[in-house]
Amino acid sequence: GMMGEGMMEDMRVIHALLTNHDRISRDVDDISAGIRARTTSDDAEIGELIGTHVGQMKARVDGGEAIRHMDPLFREIFEHHDEIEMEVERVDGGVLVVETSVDPQVELLIRQHAHRAVSEFVADGMARAMEPTPLPLGYTEG
C-alpha cells in the first residue's frame, strides 16, 4: 500500500532525528509500571523535532497505527497499544515522557522500547534503525 501523508511526515522527522542522533541527549529511568525518559537537544531545531516526533508517535500508539512492521518489538507494542498510558510534557529542548501499563507483560515491552530501541537509535542513528529490536526477556507473546 501507499504511504499516507501522515506517514511521509513521520518518516521525514524520524530521518532528521536519526541523522542528527549525535546532537540528542537521552536519560531513561525505570519507574513503577514503566519508564520516565527525558530526550533533549541543545540545538533548538532538533529539540523541536523531538517534540514533534513524540507527538506523532503518541498519536500512533493512541490510534493503533503501527510503524516499523518488520520489528518484532514494535509489532507487539501496537498489538497492545490500548494498554499503554503515555504522558508527554514539553521541556527545554525536548520532552519528558512517562510511559506505563497496568499489564506487567506490556510493561516489559515499554521498558524494552525505551532502553533497547529508542536509546539505541539515539546512540547509533540510522545504522541501528535498520536492525530489528528483540522482544524482552520474560515476555510471552499472545
PDB file of C-alpha atoms in Angstrom:
ATOM      1  CA  GLY A   1       0.000   0.000   0.000  1.00  0.00           C
ATOM      2  CA  MET A   2       0.954   3.611  -0.453  1.00  0.00           C
ATOM      3  CA  MET A   3       2.236   5.586   2.495  1.00  0.00           C
ATOM      4  CA  GLY A   4      -0.251   8.222   3.575  1.00  0.00           C
ATOM      5  CA  GLU A   5       0.735  11.861   4.053  1.00  0.00           C
ATOM      6  CA  GLY A   6       0.951  11.348   7.806  1.00  0.00           C
ATOM      7  CA  MET A   7       3.438   8.512   7.371  1.00  0.00           C
ATOM      8  CA  MET A   8       5.558  10.611   4.994  1.00  0.00           C
ATOM      9  CA  GLU A   9       5.740  13.438   7.550  1.00  0.00           C
ATOM     10  CA  ASP A  10       6.514  10.976  10.378  1.00  0.00           C
ATOM     11  CA  MET A  11       9.327   9.463   8.283  1.00  0.00           C
ATOM     12  CA  ARG A  12      10.765  12.906   7.450  1.00  0.00           C
ATOM     13  CA  VAL A  13      11.007  13.743  11.165  1.00  0.00           C
ATOM     14  CA  ILE A  14      12.399  10.297  12.062  1.00  0.00           C
ATOM     15  CA  HIS A  15      15.050  10.575   9.336  1.00  0.00           C
ATOM     16  CA  ALA A  16      16.103  14.043  10.568  1.00  0.00           C
ATOM     17  CA  LEU A  17      16.406  12.743  14.151  1.00  0.00           C
ATOM     18  CA  LEU A  18      18.380   9.656  13.133  1.00  0.00           C
ATOM     19  CA  THR A  19      20.816  11.670  11.009  1.00  0.00           C
ATOM     20  CA  ASN A  20      21.304  14.146  13.897  1.00  0.00           C
ATOM     21  CA  HIS A  21      21.342  11.497  16.649  1.00  0.00           C
ATOM     22  CA  ASP A  22      24.702  12.742  17.962  1.00  0.00           C
ATOM     23  CA  ARG A  23      23.016  16.048  18.919  1.00  0.00           C
ATOM     24  CA  ILE A  24      20.406  14.328  21.109  1.00  0.00           C
ATOM     25  CA  SER A  25      20.687  13.520  24.843  1.00  0.00           C
ATOM     26  CA  ARG A  26      18.522  10.891  26.466  1.00  0.00           C
ATOM     27  CA  ASP A  27      18.052   9.641  30.037  1.00  0.00           C
ATOM     28  CA  VAL A  28      15.715   6.766  30.893  1.00  0.00           C
ATOM     29  CA  ASP A  29      14.671   5.723  34.391  1.00  0.00           C
ATOM     30  CA  ASP A  30      12.636   2.623  35.191  1.00  0.00           C
ATOM     31  CA  ILE A  31       9.703   3.564  37.405  1.00  0.00           C
ATOM     32  CA  SER A  32       6.817   1.590  38.833  1.00  0.00           C
ATOM     33  CA  ALA A  33       4.884   0.082  35.872  1.00  0.00           C
ATOM     34  CA  GLY A  34       7.114   1.603  33.166  1.00  0.00           C
ATOM     35  CA  ILE A  35       9.644   4.304  32.353  1.00  0.00           C
ATOM     36  CA  ARG A  36      10.374   8.029  32.551  1.00  0.00           C
ATOM     37  CA  ALA A  37      12.505   9.340  29.689  1.00  0.00           C
ATOM     38  CA  ARG A  38      13.928  12.804  29.044  1.00  0.00           C
ATOM     39  CA  THR A  39      15.041  13.365  25.457  1.00  0.00           C
ATOM     40  CA  THR A  40      16.519  16.755  24.581  1.00  0.00           C
ATOM     41  CA  SER A  41      18.927  18.619  22.333  1.00  0.00           C
ATOM     42  CA  ASP A  42      20.926  21.826  22.770  1.00  0.00           C
ATOM     43  CA  ASP A  43      20.028  22.530  19.126  1.00  0.00           C
ATOM     44  CA  ALA A  44      16.620  24.276  19.206  1.00  0.00           C
ATOM     45  CA  GLU A  45      15.587  22.868  15.817  1.00  0.00           C
ATOM     46  CA  ILE A  46      16.390  19.289  16.877  1.00  0.00           C
ATOM     47  CA  GLY A  47      14.611  19.864  20.200  1.00  0.00           C
ATOM     48  CA  GLU A  48      11.531  20.966  18.267  1.00  0.00           C
ATOM     49  CA  LEU A  49      11.754  17.839  16.067  1.00  0.00           C
ATOM     50  CA  ILE A  50      11.955  15.631  19.185  1.00  0.00           C
ATOM     51  CA  GLY A  51       8.702  17.182  20.432  1.00  0.00           C
ATOM     52  CA  THR A  52       7.072  16.762  17.012  1.00  0.00           C
ATOM     53  CA  HIS A  53       8.174  13.134  16.769  1.00  0.00           C
ATOM     54  CA  VAL A  54       6.939  12.197  20.238  1.00  0.00           C
ATOM     55  CA  GLY A  55       3.569  13.807  19.475  1.00  0.00           C
ATOM     56  CA  GLN A  56       3.337  11.861  16.215  1.00  0.00           C
ATOM     57  CA  MET A  57       4.232   8.586  17.916  1.00  0.00           C
ATOM     58  CA  LYS A  58       1.796   9.184  20.800  1.00  0.00           C
ATOM     59  CA  ALA A  59      -0.961   9.673  18.205  1.00  0.00           C
ATOM     60  CA  ARG A  60       0.095   6.400  16.508  1.00  0.00           C
ATOM     61  CA  VAL A  61       0.056   4.466  19.799  1.00  0.00           C
ATOM     62  CA  ASP A  62      -3.275   6.015  20.838  1.00  0.00           C
ATOM     63  CA  GLY A  63      -4.787   5.134  17.444  1.00  0.00           C
ATOM     64  CA  GLY A  64      -3.065   1.771  17.000  1.00  0.00           C
ATOM     65  CA  GLU A  65      -1.429   2.957  13.757  1.00  0.00           C
ATOM     66  CA  ALA A  66       1.617   0.677  13.631  1.00  0.00           C
ATOM     67  CA  ILE A  67       5.072   1.691  12.445  1.00  0.00           C
ATOM     68  CA  ARG A  68       8.212  -0.460  11.886  1.00  0.00           C
ATOM     69  CA  HIS A  69       6.215  -3.527  10.842  1.00  0.00           C
ATOM     70  CA  MET A  70       9.447  -5.530  10.362  1.00  0.00           C
ATOM     71  CA  ASP A  71      10.402  -5.035  14.004  1.00  0.00           C
ATOM     72  CA  PRO A  72       9.073  -7.716  16.413  1.00  0.00           C
ATOM     73  CA  LEU A  73       9.077  -5.335  19.393  1.00  0.00           C
ATOM     74  CA  PHE A  74       7.112  -2.644  17.572  1.00  0.00           C
ATOM     75  CA  ARG A  75       4.603  -5.229  16.278  1.00  0.00           C
ATOM     76  CA  GLU A  76       3.908  -6.325  19.874  1.00  0.00           C
ATOM     77  CA  ILE A  77       3.681  -2.745  21.149  1.00  0.00           C
ATOM     78  CA  PHE A  78       0.997  -1.897  18.587  1.00  0.00           C
ATOM     79  CA  GLU A  79      -0.749  -5.203  19.335  1.00  0.00           C
ATOM     80  CA  HIS A  80      -1.123  -3.905  22.943  1.00  0.00           C
ATOM     81  CA  HIS A  81      -1.384  -0.172  22.202  1.00  0.00           C
ATOM     82  CA  ASP A  82      -4.619   0.197  24.162  1.00  0.00           C
ATOM     83  CA  GLU A  83      -2.851  -0.967  27.352  1.00  0.00           C
ATOM     84  CA  ILE A  84      -0.179   1.773  27.224  1.00  0.00           C
ATOM     85  CA  GLU A  85      -0.534   5.052  29.107  1.00  0.00           C
ATOM     86  CA  MET A  86       1.686   7.822  27.786  1.00  0.00           C
ATOM     87  CA  GLU A  87       2.123  11.296  29.285  1.00  0.00           C
ATOM     88  CA  VAL A  88       4.195  13.825  27.349  1.00  0.00           C
ATOM     89  CA  GLU A  89       5.493  17.080  28.788  1.00  0.00           C
ATOM     90  CA  ARG A  90       7.433  19.604  26.714  1.00  0.00           C
ATOM     91  CA  VAL A  91      10.652  20.665  28.471  1.00  0.00           C
ATOM     92  CA  ASP A  92      13.528  22.914  27.395  1.00  0.00           C
ATOM     93  CA  GLY A  93      14.984  21.382  24.254  1.00  0.00           C
ATOM     94  CA  GLY A  94      12.652  18.404  24.040  1.00  0.00           C
ATOM     95  CA  VAL A  95      10.294  16.207  26.026  1.00  0.00           C
ATOM     96  CA  LEU A  96       9.757  14.291  29.237  1.00  0.00           C
ATOM     97  CA  VAL A  97       7.735  11.126  28.631  1.00  0.00           C
ATOM     98  CA  VAL A  98       6.206   8.835  31.235  1.00  0.00           C
ATOM     99  CA  GLU A  99       5.004   5.551  29.779  1.00  0.00           C
ATOM    100  CA  THR A 100       3.273   2.921  31.897  1.00  0.00           C
ATOM    101  CA  SER A 101       0.953  -0.080  31.773  1.00  0.00           C
ATOM    102  CA  VAL A 102      -1.016  -1.979  34.388  1.00  0.00           C
ATOM    103  CA  ASP A 103      -0.131  -5.198  32.495  1.00  0.00           C
ATOM    104  CA  PRO A 104       3.305  -6.499  33.591  1.00  0.00           C
ATOM    105  CA  GLN A 105       3.876  -8.019  30.139  1.00  0.00           C
ATOM    106  CA  VAL A 106       3.202  -4.670  28.424  1.00  0.00           C
ATOM    107  CA  GLU A 107       5.469  -3.011  30.998  1.00  0.00           C
ATOM    108  CA  LEU A 108       8.278  -5.268  29.675  1.00  0.00           C
ATOM    109  CA  LEU A 109       7.543  -4.004  26.136  1.00  0.00           C
ATOM    110  CA  ILE A 110       7.615  -0.374  27.302  1.00  0.00           C
ATOM    111  CA  ARG A 111      10.988  -0.829  29.006  1.00  0.00           C
ATOM    112  CA  GLN A 112      12.461  -2.705  26.034  1.00  0.00           C
ATOM    113  CA  HIS A 113      11.273   0.061  23.688  1.00  0.00           C
ATOM    114  CA  ALA A 114      12.816   2.785  25.858  1.00  0.00           C
ATOM    115  CA  HIS A 115      16.164   1.093  26.514  1.00  0.00           C
ATOM    116  CA  ARG A 116      16.775  -1.206  23.547  1.00  0.00           C
ATOM    117  CA  ALA A 117      15.023   0.727  20.754  1.00  0.00           C
ATOM    118  CA  VAL A 118      14.890   4.495  21.294  1.00  0.00           C
ATOM    119  CA  SER A 119      18.057   4.872  23.397  1.00  0.00           C
ATOM    120  CA  GLU A 120      19.959   2.763  20.851  1.00  0.00           C
ATOM    121  CA  PHE A 121      18.541   4.857  17.968  1.00  0.00           C
ATOM    122  CA  VAL A 122      19.851   7.955  19.760  1.00  0.00           C
ATOM    123  CA  ALA A 123      23.257   6.316  20.315  1.00  0.00           C
ATOM    124  CA  ASP A 124      23.784   4.835  16.848  1.00  0.00           C
ATOM    125  CA  GLY A 125      21.386   6.585  14.463  1.00  0.00           C
ATOM    126  CA  MET A 126      20.434   5.175  11.075  1.00  0.00           C
ATOM    127  CA  ALA A 127      22.630   2.059  11.350  1.00  0.00           C
ATOM    128  CA  ARG A 128      20.670   0.922  14.438  1.00  0.00           C
ATOM    129  CA  ALA A 129      17.316   1.861  12.909  1.00  0.00           C
ATOM    130  CA  MET A 130      17.971  -0.696  10.152  1.00  0.00           C
ATOM    131  CA  GLU A 131      18.074  -3.518  12.740  1.00  0.00           C
ATOM    132  CA  PRO A 132      15.076  -5.179  14.427  1.00  0.00           C
ATOM    133  CA  THR A 133      14.579  -4.958  18.203  1.00  0.00           C
ATOM    134  CA  PRO A 134      14.311  -8.269  20.085  1.00  0.00           C
ATOM    135  CA  LEU A 135      11.384  -8.963  22.379  1.00  0.00           C
ATOM    136  CA  PRO A 136      12.281  -8.562  26.076  1.00  0.00           C
ATOM    137  CA  LEU A 137      13.390 -11.475  28.233  1.00  0.00           C
ATOM    138  CA  GLY A 138      10.429 -12.921  30.108  1.00  0.00           C
ATOM    139  CA  TYR A 139       7.894 -11.660  27.588  1.00  0.00           C
ATOM    140  CA  THR A 140       5.214 -14.107  26.481  1.00  0.00           C
ATOM    141  CA  GLU A 141       3.586 -13.331  23.137  1.00  0.00           C
ATOM    142  CA  GLY A 142      -0.160 -13.509  22.912  1.00  0.00           C
TER     143      GLY A 142
END
